[in-house]
C-alpha atoms as a printed R data frame, in Angstrom:
    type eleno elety resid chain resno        x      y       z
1   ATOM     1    CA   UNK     A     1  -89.366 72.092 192.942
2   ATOM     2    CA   UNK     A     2  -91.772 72.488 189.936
3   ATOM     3    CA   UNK     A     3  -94.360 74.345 190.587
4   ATOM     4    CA   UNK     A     4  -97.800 72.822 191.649
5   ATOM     5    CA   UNK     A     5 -101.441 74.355 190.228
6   ATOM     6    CA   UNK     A     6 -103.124 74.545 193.196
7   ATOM     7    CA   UNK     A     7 -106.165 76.902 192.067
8   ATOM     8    CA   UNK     A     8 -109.850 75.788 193.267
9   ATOM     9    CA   UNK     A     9 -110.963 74.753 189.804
10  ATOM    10    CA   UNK     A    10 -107.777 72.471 189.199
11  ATOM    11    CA   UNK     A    11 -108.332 70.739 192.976
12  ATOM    12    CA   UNK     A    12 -112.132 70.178 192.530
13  ATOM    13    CA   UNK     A    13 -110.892 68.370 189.181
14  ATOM    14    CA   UNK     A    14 -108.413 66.443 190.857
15  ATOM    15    CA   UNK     A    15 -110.426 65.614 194.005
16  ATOM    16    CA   UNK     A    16 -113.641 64.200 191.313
17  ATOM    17    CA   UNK     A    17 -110.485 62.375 189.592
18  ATOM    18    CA   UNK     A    18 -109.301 60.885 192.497
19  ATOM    19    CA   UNK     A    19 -112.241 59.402 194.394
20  ATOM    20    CA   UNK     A    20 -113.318 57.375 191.978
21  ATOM    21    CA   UNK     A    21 -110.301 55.402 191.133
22  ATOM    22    CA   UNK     A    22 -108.352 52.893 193.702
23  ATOM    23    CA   UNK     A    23 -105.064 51.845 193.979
24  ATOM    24    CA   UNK     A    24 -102.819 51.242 196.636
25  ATOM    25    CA   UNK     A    25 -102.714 54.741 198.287
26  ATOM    26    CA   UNK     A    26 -105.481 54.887 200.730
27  ATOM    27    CA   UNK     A    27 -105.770 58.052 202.298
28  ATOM    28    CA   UNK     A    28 -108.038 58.756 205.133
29  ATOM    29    CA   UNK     A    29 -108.392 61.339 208.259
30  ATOM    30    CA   UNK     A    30 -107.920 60.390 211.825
31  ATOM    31    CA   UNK     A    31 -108.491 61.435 214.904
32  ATOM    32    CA   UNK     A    32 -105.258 62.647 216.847
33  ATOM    33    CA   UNK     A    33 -105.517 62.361 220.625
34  ATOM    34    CA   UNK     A    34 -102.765 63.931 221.707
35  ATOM    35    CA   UNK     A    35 -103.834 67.337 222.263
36  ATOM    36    CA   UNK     A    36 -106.160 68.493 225.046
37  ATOM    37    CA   UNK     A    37 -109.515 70.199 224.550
38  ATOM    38    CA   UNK     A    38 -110.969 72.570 223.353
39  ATOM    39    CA   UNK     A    39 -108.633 71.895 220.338
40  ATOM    40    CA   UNK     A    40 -109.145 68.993 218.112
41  ATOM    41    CA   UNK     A    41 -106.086 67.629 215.945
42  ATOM    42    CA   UNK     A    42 -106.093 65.532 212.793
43  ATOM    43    CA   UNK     A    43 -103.861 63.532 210.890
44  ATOM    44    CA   UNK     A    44 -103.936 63.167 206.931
45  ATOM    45    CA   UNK     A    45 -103.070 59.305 206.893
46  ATOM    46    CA   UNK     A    46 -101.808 57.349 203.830
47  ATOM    47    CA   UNK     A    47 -101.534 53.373 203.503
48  ATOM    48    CA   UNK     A    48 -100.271 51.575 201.432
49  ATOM    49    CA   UNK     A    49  -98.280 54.301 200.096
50  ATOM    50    CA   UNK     A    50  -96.767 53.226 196.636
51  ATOM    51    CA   UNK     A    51  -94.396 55.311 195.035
52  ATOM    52    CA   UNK     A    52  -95.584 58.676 197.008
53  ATOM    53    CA   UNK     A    53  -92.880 61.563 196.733
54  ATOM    54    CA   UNK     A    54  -95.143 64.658 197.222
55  ATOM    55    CA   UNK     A    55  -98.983 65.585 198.565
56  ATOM    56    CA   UNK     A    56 -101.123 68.453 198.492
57  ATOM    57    CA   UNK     A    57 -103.745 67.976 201.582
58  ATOM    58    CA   UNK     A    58 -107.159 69.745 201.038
59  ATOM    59    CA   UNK     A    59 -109.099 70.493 204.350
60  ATOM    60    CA   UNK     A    60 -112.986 71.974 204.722
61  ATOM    61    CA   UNK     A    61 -114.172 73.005 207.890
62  ATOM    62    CA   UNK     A    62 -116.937 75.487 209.188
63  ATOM    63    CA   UNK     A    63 -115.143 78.620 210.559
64  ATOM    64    CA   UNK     A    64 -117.709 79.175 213.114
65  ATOM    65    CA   UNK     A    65 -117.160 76.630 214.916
66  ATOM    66    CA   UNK     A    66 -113.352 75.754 214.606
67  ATOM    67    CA   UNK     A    67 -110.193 78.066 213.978
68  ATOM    68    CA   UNK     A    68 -107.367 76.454 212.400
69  ATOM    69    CA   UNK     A    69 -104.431 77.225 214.545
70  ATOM    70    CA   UNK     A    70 -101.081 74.588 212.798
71  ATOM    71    CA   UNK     A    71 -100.221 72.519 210.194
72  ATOM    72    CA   UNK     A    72  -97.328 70.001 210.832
73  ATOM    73    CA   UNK     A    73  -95.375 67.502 208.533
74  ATOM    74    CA   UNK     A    74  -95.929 63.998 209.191
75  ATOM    75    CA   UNK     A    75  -93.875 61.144 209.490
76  ATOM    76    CA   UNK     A    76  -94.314 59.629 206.035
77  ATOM    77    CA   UNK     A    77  -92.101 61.953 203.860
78  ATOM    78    CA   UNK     A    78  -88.644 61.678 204.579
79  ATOM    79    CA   UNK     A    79  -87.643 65.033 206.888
80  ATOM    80    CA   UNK     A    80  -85.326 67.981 205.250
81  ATOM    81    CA   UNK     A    81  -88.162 68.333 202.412
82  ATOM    82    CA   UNK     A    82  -90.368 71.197 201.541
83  ATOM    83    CA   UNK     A    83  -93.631 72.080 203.648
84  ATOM    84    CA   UNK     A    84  -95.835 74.721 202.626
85  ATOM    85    CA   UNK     A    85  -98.866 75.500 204.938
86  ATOM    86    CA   UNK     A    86 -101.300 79.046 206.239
87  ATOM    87    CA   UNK     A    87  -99.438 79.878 209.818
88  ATOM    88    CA   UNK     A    88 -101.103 81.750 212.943
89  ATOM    89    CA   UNK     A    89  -99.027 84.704 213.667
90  ATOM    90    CA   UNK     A    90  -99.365 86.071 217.255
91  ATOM    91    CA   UNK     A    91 -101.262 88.878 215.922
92  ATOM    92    CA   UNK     A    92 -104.055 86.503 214.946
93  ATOM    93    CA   UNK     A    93 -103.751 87.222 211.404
94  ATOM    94    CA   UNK     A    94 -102.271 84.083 208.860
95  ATOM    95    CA   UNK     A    95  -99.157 84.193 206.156
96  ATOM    96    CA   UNK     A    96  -97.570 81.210 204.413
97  ATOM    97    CA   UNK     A    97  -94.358 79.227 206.052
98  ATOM    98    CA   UNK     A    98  -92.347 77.417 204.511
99  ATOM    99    CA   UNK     A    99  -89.664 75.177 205.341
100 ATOM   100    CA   UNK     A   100  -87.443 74.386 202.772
101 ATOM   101    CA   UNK     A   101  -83.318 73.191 202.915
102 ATOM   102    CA   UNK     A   102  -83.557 73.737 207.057
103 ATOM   103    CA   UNK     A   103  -84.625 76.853 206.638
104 ATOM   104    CA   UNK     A   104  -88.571 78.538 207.223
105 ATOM   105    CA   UNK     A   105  -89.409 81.295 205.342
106 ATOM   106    CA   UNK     A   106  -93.311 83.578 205.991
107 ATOM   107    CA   UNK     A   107  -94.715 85.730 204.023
108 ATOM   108    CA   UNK     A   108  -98.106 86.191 202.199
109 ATOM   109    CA   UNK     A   109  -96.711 84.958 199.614
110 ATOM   110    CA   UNK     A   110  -93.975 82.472 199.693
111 ATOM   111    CA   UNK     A   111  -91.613 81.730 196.975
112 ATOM   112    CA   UNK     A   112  -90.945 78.035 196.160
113 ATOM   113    CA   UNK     A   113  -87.577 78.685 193.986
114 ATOM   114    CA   UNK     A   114  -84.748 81.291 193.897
115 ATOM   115    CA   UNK     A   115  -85.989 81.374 189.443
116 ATOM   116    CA   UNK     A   116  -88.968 79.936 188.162
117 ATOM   117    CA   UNK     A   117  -88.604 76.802 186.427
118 ATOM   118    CA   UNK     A   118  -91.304 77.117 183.866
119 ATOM   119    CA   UNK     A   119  -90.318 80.024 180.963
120 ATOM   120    CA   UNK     A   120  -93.756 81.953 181.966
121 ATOM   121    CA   UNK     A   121  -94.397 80.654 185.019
122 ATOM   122    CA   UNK     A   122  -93.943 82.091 188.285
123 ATOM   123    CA   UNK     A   123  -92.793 80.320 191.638
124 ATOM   124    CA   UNK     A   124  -94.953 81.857 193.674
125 ATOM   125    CA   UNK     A   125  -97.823 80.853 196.286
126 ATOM   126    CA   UNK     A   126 -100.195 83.459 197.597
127 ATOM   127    CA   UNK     A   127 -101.920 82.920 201.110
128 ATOM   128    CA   UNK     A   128 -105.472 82.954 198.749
129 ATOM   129    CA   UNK     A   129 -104.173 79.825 197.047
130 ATOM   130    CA   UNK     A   130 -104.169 78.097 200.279
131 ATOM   131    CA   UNK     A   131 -106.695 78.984 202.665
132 ATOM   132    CA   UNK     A   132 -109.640 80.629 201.407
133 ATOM   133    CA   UNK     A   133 -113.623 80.700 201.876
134 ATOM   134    CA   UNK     A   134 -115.309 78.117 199.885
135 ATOM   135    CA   UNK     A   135 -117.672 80.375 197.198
136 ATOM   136    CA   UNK     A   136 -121.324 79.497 197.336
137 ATOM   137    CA   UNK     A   137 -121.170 78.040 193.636
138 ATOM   138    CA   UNK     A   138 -118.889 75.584 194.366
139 ATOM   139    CA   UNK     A   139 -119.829 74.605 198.268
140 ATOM   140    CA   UNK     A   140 -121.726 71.010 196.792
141 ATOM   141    CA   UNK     A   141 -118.084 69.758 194.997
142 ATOM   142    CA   UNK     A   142 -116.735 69.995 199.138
143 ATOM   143    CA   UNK     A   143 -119.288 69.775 201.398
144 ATOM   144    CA   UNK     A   144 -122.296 66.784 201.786
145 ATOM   145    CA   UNK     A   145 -125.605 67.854 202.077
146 ATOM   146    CA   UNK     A   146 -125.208 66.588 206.015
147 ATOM   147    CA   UNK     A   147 -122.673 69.127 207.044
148 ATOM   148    CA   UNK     A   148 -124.426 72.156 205.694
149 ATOM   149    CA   UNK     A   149 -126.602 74.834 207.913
150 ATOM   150    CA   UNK     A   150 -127.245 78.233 207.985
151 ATOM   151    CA   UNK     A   151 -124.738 80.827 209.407
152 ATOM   152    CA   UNK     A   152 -121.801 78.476 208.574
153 ATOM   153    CA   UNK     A   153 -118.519 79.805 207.009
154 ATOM   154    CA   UNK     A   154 -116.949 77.184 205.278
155 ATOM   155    CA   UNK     A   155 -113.531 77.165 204.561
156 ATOM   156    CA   UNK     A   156 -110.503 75.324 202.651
157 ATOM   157    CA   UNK     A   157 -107.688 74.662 204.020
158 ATOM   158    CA   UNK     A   158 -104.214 73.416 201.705
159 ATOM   159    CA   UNK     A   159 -101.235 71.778 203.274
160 ATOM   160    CA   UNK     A   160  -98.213 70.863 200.616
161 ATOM   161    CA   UNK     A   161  -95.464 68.262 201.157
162 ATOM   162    CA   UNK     A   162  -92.600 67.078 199.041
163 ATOM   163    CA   UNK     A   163  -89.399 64.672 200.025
164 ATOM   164    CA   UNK     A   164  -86.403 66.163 199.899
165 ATOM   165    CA   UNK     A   165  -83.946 65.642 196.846
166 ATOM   166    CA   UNK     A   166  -81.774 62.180 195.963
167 ATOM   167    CA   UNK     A   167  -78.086 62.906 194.324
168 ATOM   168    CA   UNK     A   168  -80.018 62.712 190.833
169 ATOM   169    CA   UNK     A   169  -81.897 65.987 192.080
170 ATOM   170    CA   UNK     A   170  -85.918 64.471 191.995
171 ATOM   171    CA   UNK     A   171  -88.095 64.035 194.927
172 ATOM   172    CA   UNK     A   172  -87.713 60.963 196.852
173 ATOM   173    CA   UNK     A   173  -90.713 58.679 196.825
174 ATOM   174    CA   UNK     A   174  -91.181 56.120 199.853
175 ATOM   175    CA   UNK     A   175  -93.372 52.654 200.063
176 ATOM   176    CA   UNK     A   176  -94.747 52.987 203.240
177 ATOM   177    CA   UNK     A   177  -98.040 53.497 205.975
178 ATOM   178    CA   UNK     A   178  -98.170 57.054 207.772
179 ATOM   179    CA   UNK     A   179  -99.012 60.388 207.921
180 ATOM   180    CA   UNK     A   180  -98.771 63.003 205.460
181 ATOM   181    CA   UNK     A   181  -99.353 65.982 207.816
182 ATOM   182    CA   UNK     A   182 -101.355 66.921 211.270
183 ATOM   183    CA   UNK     A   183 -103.377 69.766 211.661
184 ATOM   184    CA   UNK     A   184 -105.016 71.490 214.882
185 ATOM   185    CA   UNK     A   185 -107.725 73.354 215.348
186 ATOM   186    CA   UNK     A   186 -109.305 75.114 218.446
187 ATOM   187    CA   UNK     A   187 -112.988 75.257 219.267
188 ATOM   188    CA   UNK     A   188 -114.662 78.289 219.342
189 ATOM   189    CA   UNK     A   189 -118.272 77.488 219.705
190 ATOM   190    CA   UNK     A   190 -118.555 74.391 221.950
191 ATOM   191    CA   UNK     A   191 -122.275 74.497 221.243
192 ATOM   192    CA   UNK     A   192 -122.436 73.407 217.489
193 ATOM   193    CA   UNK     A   193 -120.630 69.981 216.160
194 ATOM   194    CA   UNK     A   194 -117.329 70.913 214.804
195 ATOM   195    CA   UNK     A   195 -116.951 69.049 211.758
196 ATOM   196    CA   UNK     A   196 -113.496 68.254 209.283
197 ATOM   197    CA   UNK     A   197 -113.634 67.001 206.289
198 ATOM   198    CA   UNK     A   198 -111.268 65.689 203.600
199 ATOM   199    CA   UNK     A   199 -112.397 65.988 200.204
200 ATOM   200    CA   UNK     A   200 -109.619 64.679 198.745
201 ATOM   201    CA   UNK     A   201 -105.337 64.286 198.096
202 ATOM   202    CA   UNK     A   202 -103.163 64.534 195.558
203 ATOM   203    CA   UNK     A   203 -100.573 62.496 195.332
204 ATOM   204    CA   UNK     A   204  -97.097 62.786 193.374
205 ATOM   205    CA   UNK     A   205  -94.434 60.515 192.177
206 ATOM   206    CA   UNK     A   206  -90.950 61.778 191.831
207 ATOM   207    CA   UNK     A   207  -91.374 62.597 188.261
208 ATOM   208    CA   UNK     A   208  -93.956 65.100 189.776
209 ATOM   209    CA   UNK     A   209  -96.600 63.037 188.351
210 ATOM   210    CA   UNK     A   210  -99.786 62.511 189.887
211 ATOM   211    CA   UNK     A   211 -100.724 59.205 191.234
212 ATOM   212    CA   UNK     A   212 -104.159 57.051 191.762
213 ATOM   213    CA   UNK     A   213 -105.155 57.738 195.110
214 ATOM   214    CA   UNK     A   214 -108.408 56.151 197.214
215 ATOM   215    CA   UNK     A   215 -110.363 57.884 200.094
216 ATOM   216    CA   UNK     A   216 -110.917 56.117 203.001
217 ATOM   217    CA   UNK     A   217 -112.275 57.941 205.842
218 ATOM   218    CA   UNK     A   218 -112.711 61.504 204.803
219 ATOM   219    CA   UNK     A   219 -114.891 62.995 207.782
220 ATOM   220    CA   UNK     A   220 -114.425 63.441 211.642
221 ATOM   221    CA   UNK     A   221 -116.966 64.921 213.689
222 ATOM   222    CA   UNK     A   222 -116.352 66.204 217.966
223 ATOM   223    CA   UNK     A   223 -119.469 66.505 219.697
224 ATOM   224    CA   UNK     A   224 -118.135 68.654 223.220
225 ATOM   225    CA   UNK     A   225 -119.567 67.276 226.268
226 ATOM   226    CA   UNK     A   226 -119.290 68.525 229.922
227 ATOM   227    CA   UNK     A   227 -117.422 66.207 232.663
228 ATOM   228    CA   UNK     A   228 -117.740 67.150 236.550
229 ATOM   229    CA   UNK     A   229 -114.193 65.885 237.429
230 ATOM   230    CA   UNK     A   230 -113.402 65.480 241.152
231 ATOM   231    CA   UNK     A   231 -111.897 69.032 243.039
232 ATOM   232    CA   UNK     A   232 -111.453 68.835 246.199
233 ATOM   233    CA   UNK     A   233 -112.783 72.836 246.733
234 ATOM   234    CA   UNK     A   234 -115.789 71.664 244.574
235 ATOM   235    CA   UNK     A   235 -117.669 70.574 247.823
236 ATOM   236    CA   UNK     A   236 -121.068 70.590 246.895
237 ATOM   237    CA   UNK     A   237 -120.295 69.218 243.067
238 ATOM   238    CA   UNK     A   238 -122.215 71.800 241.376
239 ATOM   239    CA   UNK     A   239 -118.901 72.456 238.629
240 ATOM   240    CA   UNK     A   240 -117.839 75.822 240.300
241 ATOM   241    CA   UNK     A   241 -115.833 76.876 243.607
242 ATOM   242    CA   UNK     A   242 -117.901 79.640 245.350
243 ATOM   243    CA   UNK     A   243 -119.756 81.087 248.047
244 ATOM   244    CA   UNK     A   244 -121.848 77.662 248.181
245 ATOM   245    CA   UNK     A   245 -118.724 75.544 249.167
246 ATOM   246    CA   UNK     A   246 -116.721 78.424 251.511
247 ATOM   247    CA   UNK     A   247 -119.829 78.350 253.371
248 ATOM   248    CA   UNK     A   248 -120.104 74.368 253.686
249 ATOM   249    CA   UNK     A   249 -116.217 75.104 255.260
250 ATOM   250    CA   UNK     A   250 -117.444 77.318 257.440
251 ATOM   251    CA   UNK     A   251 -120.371 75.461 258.507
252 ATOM   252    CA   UNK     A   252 -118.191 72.626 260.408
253 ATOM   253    CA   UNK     A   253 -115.256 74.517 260.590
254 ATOM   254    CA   UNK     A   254 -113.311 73.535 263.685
255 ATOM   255    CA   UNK     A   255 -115.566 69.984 264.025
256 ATOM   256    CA   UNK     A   256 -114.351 66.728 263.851
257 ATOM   257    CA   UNK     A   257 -114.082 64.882 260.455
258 ATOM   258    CA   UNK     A   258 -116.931 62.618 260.025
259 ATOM   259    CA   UNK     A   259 -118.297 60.562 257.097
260 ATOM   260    CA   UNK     A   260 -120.605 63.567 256.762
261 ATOM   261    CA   UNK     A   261 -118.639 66.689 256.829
262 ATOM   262    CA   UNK     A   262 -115.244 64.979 255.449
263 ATOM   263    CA   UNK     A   263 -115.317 66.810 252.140
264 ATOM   264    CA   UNK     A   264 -114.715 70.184 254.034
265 ATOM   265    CA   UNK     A   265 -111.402 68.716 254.711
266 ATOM   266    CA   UNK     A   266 -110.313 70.002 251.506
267 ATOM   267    CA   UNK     A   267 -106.487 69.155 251.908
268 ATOM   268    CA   UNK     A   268 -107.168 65.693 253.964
269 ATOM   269    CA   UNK     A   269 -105.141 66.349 256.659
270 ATOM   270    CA   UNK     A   270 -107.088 64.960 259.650
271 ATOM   271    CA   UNK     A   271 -108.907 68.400 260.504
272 ATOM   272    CA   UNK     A   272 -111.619 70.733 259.273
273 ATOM   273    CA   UNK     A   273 -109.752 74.766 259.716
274 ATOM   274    CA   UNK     A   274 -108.046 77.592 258.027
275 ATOM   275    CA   UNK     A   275 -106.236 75.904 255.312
276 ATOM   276    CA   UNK     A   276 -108.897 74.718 254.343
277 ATOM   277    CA   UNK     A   277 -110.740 77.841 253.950
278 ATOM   278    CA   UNK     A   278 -108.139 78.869 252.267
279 ATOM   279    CA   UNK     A   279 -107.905 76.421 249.525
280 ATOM   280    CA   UNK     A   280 -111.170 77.155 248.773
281 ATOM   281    CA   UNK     A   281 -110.105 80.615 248.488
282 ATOM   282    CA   UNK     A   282 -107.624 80.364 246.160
283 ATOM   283    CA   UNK     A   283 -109.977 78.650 243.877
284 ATOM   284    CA   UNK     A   284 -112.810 81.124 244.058
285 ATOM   285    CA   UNK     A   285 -115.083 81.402 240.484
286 ATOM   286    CA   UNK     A   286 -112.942 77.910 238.637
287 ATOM   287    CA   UNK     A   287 -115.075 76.010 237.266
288 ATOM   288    CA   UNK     A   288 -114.786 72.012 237.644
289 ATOM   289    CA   UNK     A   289 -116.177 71.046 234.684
290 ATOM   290    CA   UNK     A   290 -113.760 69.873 232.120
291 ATOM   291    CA   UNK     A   291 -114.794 69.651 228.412
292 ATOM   292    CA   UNK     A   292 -114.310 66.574 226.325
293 ATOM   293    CA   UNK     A   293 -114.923 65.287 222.759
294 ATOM   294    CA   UNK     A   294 -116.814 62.646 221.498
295 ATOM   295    CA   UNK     A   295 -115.162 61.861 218.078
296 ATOM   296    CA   UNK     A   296 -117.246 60.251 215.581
């Protein structure tokens, strides 16, 4: 794989390049819903994909709010290819991974070829390349106006895809709709707006050549709201099991179940008693209240 330049200064020129011109290759974020809060997943989309052998994905979000936890290839490159993205290590730290020929190599910094292919270049990535605070100088070229307060950390974010190899040894490019990549991220201040944004893709032919690309959608924003879900040791519906509801068990314990005492019959088995003191028990200090996004 030839090398890509993915320094700030080169992206910001790309991303003003790229926003302004249309073609076929709409790109756009979406909304995944297949994870469960309080982590919020995203998919780098692409339609009308025309020629597309290669991306790199650039990804600003406020670090105060979200953490960025995974990066995954999507289903619009061919699989077997190379995929170069920051990776969560149980310590909490991040290094590069790469998977490339089957394999998936880490390391801060990651080397995309066994010899460079350029006479002074090097095949090398650093972790810096990829994931990095945004400097104060250039925070206007990535973030709107809109999305900026005081106290946030905003940071960028670079996911890299290319197909794997055809017999003739060059990328293979694919006509298609999907996604490039997905990328999770968990919540770690419920009380702010967690924002993602997508200043802009580059796209690559097989010649490793860059192609016209259009922006679609390029922000998503979660708003976390607070949803009493039914518990049956939640008796009095305030969002926690405690001392309130072992006491409304207690109350009527050994009475008849009535209209107005049936909720003490935590396990609905005809009869207000032990078990279902018990139940209540087991669930002392949970709280009921289950978060949720609004995505906008």
């Amino acid at each position: 794989m030839r090398k890509p330049l993915f320094t700030l200064f080169a992206v910001t020129l790309l991303f003003g390049f790229t926003s302004i011109c249309y073609c076929e290759n709409v790109v756009s974020l979406k909304h995944n819903p297949d994870v469960v809060s309080p982590q919020i997943s995203v998919d780098i989309h692409l339609s009308g994909g025309k020629g597309v052998a290669g991306y790199n994905g650039f990804i600003v979000f406020d670090a105060t709010v979200l953490k960025y936890t995974s990066a995954m290839m999507g289903d619009y490159l061919p699989g077997g290819g190379i995929f170069l993205r920051p990776f969560l290590r149980e310590d909490d730290s991040y290094t590069l991974a790469l998977d490339i020929d089957g394999e998936t190599r880490f390391g801060m910094t990651v080397a995309l070829s066994v010899e460079p292919l350029e006479p002074e270049g090097d095949s090398n990535i650093l972790l810096s390349e990829l994931f990095f605070e945004i400097p104060l100088d250039f925070l206007g070229d990535f973030v709107p106006t809109t999305y900026l307060r005081p106290g946030a950390q905003y940071w960028g974010l670079s996911v890299i895809g290319e197909a794997p190899l055809s017999v003739e040894g060059m990328p293979i490019a694919t006509d298609s709709d999907g996604t490039l990549a997905t990328l999770t991220f968990e919540v770690i201040d419920p009380q702010k707006p967690a924002f993602i944004l997508l200043p802009g893709v580059g796209l690559f032919s097989s010649n490793d050549e860059p192609l016209l690309s259009t922006l679609g959608k390029t922000s998503i924003t979660a708003v976390l709201s607070q949803e009493n879900q039914a518990h049956p040791t939640d008796i009095n519906g305030d969002g926690v099991v405690n001392i309130l509801d072992l006491t409304r068990v207690a109350s009527v314990f050994g009475q008849p179940v009535t209209d107005a005492n049936r909720l003490a019959d935590v396990n609905s088995d005809g009869e207000i008693n032990i078990l279902d003191l018990v139940r209540v028990a087991n669930d002392f200090g949970k709280s009921t209240t289950t978060p949720s996004f609004s995505i906008q």
